[in-house]
mmCIF file of C-alpha atoms in Angstrom:
data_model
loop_
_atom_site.group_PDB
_atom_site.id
_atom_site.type_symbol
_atom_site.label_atom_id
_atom_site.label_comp_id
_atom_site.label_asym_id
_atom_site.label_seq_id
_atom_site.Cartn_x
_atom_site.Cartn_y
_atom_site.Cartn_z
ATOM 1 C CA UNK A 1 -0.017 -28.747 -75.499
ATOM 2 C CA UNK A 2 2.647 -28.246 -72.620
ATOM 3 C CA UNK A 3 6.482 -28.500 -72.680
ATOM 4 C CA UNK A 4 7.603 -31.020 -70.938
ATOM 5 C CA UNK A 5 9.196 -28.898 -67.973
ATOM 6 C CA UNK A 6 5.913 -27.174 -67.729
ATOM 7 C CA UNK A 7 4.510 -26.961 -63.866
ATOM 8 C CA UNK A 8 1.990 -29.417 -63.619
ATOM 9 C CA UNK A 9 0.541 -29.029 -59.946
ATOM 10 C CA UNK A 10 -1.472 -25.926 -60.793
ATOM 11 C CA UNK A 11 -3.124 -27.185 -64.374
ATOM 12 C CA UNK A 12 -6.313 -27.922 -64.072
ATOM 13 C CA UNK A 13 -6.849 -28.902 -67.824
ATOM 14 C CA UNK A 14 -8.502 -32.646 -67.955
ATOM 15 C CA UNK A 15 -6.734 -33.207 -71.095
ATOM 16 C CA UNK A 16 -2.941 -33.082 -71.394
ATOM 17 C CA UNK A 17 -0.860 -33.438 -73.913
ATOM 18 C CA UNK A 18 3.269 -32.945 -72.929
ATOM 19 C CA UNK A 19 5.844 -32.281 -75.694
ATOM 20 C CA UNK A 20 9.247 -32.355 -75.641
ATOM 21 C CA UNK A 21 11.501 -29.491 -77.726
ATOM 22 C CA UNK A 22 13.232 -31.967 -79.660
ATOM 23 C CA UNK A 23 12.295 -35.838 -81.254
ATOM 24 C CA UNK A 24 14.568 -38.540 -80.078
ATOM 25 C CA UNK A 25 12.968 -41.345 -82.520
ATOM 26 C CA UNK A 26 14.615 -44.958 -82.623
ATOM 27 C CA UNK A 27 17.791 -45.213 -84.187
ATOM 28 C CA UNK A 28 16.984 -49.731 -84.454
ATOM 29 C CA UNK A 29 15.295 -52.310 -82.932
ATOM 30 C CA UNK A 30 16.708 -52.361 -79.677
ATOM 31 C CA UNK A 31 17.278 -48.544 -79.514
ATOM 32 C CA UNK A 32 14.428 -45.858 -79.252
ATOM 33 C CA UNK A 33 14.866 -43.262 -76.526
ATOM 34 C CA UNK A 34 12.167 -41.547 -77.566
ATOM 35 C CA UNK A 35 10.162 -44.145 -76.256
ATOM 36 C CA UNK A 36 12.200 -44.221 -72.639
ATOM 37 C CA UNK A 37 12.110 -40.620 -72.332
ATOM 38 C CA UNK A 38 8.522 -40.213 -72.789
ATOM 39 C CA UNK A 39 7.708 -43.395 -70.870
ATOM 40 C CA UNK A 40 10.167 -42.433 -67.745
ATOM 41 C CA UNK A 41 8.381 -39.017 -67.850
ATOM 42 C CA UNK A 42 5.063 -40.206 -67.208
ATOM 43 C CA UNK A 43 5.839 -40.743 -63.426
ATOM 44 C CA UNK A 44 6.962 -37.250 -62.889
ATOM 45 C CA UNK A 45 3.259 -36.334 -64.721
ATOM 46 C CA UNK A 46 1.631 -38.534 -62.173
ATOM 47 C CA UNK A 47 3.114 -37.799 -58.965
ATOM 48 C CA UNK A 48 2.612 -33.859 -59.851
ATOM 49 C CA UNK A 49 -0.696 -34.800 -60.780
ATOM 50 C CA UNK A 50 -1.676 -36.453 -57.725
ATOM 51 C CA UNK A 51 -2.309 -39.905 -59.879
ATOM 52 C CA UNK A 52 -2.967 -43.252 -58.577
ATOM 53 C CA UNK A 53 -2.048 -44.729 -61.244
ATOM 54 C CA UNK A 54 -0.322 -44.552 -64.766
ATOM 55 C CA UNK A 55 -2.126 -46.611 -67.560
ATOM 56 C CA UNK A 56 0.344 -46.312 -70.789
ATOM 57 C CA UNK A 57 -1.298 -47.289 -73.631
ATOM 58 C CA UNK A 58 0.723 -46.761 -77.141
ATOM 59 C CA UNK A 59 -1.485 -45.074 -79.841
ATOM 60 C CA UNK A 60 -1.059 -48.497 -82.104
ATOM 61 C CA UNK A 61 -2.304 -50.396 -78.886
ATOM 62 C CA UNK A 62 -6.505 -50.719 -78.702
ATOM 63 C CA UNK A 63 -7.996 -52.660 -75.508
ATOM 64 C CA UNK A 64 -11.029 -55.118 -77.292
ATOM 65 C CA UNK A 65 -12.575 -56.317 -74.833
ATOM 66 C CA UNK A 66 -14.925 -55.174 -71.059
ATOM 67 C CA UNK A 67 -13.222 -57.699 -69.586
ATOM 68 C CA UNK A 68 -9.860 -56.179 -69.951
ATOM 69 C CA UNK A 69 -11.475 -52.961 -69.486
ATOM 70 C CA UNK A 70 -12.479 -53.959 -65.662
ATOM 71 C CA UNK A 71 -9.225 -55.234 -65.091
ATOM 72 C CA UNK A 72 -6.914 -51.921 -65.546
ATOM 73 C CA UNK A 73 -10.318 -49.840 -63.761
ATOM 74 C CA UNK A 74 -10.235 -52.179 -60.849
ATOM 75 C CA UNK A 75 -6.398 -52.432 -60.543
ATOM 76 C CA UNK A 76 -5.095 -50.847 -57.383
ATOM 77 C CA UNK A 77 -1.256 -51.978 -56.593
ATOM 78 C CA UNK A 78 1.279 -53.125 -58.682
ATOM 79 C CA UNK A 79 3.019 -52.968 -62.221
ATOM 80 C CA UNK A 80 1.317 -54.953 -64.639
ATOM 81 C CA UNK A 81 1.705 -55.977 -68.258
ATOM 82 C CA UNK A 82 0.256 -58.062 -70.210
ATOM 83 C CA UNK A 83 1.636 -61.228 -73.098
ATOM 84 C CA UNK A 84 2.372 -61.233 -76.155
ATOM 85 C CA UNK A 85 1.418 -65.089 -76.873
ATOM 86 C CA UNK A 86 3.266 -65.289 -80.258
ATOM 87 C CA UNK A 87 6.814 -64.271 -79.186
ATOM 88 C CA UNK A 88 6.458 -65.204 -75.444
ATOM 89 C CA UNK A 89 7.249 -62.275 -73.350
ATOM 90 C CA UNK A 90 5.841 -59.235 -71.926
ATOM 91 C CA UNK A 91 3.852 -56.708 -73.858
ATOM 92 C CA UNK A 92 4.889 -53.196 -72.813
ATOM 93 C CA UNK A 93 2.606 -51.194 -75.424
ATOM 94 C CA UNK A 94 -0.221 -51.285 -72.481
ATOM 95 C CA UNK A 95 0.978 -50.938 -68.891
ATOM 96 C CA UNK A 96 -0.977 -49.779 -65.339
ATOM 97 C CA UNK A 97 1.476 -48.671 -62.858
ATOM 98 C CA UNK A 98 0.048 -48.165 -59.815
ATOM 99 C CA UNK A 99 1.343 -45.766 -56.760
ATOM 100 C CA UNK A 100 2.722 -47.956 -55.012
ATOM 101 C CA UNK A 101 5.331 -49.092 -57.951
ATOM 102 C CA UNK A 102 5.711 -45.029 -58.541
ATOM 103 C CA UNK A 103 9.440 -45.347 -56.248
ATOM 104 C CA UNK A 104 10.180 -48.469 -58.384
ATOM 105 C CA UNK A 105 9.920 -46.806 -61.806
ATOM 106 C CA UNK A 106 11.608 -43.679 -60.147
ATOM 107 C CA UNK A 107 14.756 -45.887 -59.609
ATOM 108 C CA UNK A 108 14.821 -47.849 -63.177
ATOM 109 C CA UNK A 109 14.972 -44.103 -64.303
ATOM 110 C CA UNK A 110 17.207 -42.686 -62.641
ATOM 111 C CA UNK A 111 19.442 -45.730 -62.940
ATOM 112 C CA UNK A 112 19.578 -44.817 -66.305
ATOM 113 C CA UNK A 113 20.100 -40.649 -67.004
ATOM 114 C CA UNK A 114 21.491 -41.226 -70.498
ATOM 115 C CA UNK A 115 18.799 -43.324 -71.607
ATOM 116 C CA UNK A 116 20.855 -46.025 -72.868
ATOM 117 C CA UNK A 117 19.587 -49.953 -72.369
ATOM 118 C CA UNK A 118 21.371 -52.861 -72.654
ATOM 119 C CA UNK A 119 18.407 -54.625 -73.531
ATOM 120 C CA UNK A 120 14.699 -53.806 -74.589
ATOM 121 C CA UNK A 121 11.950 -52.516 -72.441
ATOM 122 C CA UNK A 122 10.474 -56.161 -71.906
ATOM 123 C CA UNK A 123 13.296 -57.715 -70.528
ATOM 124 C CA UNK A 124 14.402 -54.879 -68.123
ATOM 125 C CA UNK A 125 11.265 -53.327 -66.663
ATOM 126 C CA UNK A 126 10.453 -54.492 -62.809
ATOM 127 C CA UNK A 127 7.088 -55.453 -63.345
ATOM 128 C CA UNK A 128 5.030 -57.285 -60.674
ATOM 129 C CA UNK A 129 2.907 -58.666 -62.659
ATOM 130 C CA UNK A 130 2.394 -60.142 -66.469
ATOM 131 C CA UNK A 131 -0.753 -60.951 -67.315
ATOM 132 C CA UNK A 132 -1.095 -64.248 -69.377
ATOM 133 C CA UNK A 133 -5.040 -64.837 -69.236
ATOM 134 C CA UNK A 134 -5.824 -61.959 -71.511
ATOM 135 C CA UNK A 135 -5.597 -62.608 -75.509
ATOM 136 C CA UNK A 136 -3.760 -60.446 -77.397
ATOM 137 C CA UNK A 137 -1.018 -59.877 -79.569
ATOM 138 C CA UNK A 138 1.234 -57.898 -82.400
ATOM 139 C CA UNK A 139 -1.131 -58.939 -85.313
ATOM 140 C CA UNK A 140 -0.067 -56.997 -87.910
ATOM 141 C CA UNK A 141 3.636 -58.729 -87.595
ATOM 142 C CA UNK A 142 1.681 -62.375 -88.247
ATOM 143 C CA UNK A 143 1.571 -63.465 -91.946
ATOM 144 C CA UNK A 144 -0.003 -66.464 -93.533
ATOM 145 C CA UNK A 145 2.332 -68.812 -95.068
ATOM 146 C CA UNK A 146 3.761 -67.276 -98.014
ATOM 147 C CA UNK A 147 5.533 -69.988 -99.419
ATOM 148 C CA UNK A 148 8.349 -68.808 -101.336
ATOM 149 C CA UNK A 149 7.196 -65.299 -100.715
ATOM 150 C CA UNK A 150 8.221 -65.753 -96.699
ATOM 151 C CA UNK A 151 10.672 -62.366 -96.807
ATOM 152 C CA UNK A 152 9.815 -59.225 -94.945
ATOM 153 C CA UNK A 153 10.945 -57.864 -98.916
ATOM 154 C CA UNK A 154 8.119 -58.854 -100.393
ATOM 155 C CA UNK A 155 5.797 -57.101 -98.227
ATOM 156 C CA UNK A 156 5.449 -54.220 -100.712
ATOM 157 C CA UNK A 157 3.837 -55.662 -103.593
ATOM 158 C CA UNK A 158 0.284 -55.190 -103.498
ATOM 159 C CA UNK A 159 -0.825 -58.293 -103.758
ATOM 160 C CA UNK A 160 0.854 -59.472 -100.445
ATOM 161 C CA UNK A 161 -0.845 -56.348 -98.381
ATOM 162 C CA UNK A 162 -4.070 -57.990 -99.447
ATOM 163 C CA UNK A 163 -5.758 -59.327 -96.042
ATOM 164 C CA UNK A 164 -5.621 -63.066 -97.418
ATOM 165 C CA UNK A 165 -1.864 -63.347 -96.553
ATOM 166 C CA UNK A 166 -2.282 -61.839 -93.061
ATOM 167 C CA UNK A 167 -3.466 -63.616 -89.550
ATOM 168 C CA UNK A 168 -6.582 -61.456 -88.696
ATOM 169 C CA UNK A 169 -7.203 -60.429 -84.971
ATOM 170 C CA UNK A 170 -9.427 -63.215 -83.302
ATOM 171 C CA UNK A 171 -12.909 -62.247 -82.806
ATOM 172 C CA UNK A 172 -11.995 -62.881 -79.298
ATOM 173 C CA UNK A 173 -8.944 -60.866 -78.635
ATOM 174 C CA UNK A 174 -9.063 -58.596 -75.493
ATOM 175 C CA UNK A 175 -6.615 -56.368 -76.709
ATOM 176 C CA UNK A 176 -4.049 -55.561 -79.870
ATOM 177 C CA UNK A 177 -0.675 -53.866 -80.141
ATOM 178 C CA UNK A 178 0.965 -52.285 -83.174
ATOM 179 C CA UNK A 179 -1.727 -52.097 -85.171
ATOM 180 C CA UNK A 180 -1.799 -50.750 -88.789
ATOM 181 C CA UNK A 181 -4.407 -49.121 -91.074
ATOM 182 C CA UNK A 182 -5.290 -52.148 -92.620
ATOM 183 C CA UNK A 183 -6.341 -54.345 -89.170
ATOM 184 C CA UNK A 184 -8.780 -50.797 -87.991
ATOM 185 C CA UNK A 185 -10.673 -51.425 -91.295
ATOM 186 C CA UNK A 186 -10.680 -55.276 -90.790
ATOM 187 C CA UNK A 187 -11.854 -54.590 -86.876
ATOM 188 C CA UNK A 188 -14.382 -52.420 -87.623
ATOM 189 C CA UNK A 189 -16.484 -54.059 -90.223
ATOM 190 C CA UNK A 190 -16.771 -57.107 -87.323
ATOM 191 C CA UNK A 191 -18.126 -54.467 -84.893
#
């Protein structure tokens, strides 16, 4: 494990993992610098690493399929995302960000030193490219119809964790984002 400020050029350590001194967290919905510092750090990591390319995947985010697989291996130029189909807009939880973007996410970064955002990462990051063809998705947010029971309040009782009242992850799915405990145990019985 390295600090953050650590020189990179000279490790020679395959595996990395960078720490910063202090946790930033999320403070609500549309405010988690935690999440923009690490993120905005990952191009310094790169470019001192000699990288081609910077694939962010979130630990809740699991690529499914070969398919999708080939796609980020093969990918050579751009910034791409892909969709989240359910709430219509860009999935940032798995990004490639290729070299020739590495100037691009340099300036969204240091357009913003404090990291405050007026919006979330979806609507403000200059990708090139979003990526509709691939299925995929924020499962665990997607609940069966609940009836009375609709409220993100009753999500506690034990009965409604049960897998009945929750939308499973198609068998098809290339990839899934926020994931919870319960949809690995669901996923893995299938395989």
């Amino acid at each position: 494990m390295l600090p953050h400020d650590a020189p990179l050029a000279s490790n020679e350590d395959e595996n990395l993992i960078i720490r910063f001194d202090d946790n930033l967290g999320r403070q609500d919905m549309e405010t988690y610098p935690g999440w923009w510092r690490s993120f905005l750090h990952s191009v310094e990591v790169a470019k001192a690493l000699g990288a081609d390319k910077i694939i962010h995947i979130e630990s809740d985010a699991f690529i499914l399929s070969q398919r999708l697989v080939d796609f980020i291996n093969q990918t050579e130029s751009g910034w791409h995302v892909l969709w989240a189909q359910r709430y219509k807009f860009p999935e940032t939880a798995i990004q490639i960000i290729c070299r020739d973007q590495f100037e691009h996410l340099e300036n969204f970064k240091d357009a913003h030193p404090g990291l405050v955002f007026p919006d979330i990462a979806e609507r403000l990051l200059p990708f090139s490219a979003v990526h509709q063809q691939f299925k995929g998705d924020r499962y665990s947010e997607f609940k069966k119809n609940r009836w009375i029971f609709r409220s993100r309040k009753f999500d506690r009782i034990p009965l409604f964790e049960r897998g009945f009242f929750w939308e499973p992850i198609p068998a098809d799915a290339d990839f899934v984002t926020q994931t919870i405990g319960r949809q690995r145990v669901e996923f893995r019985r299938k395989g």
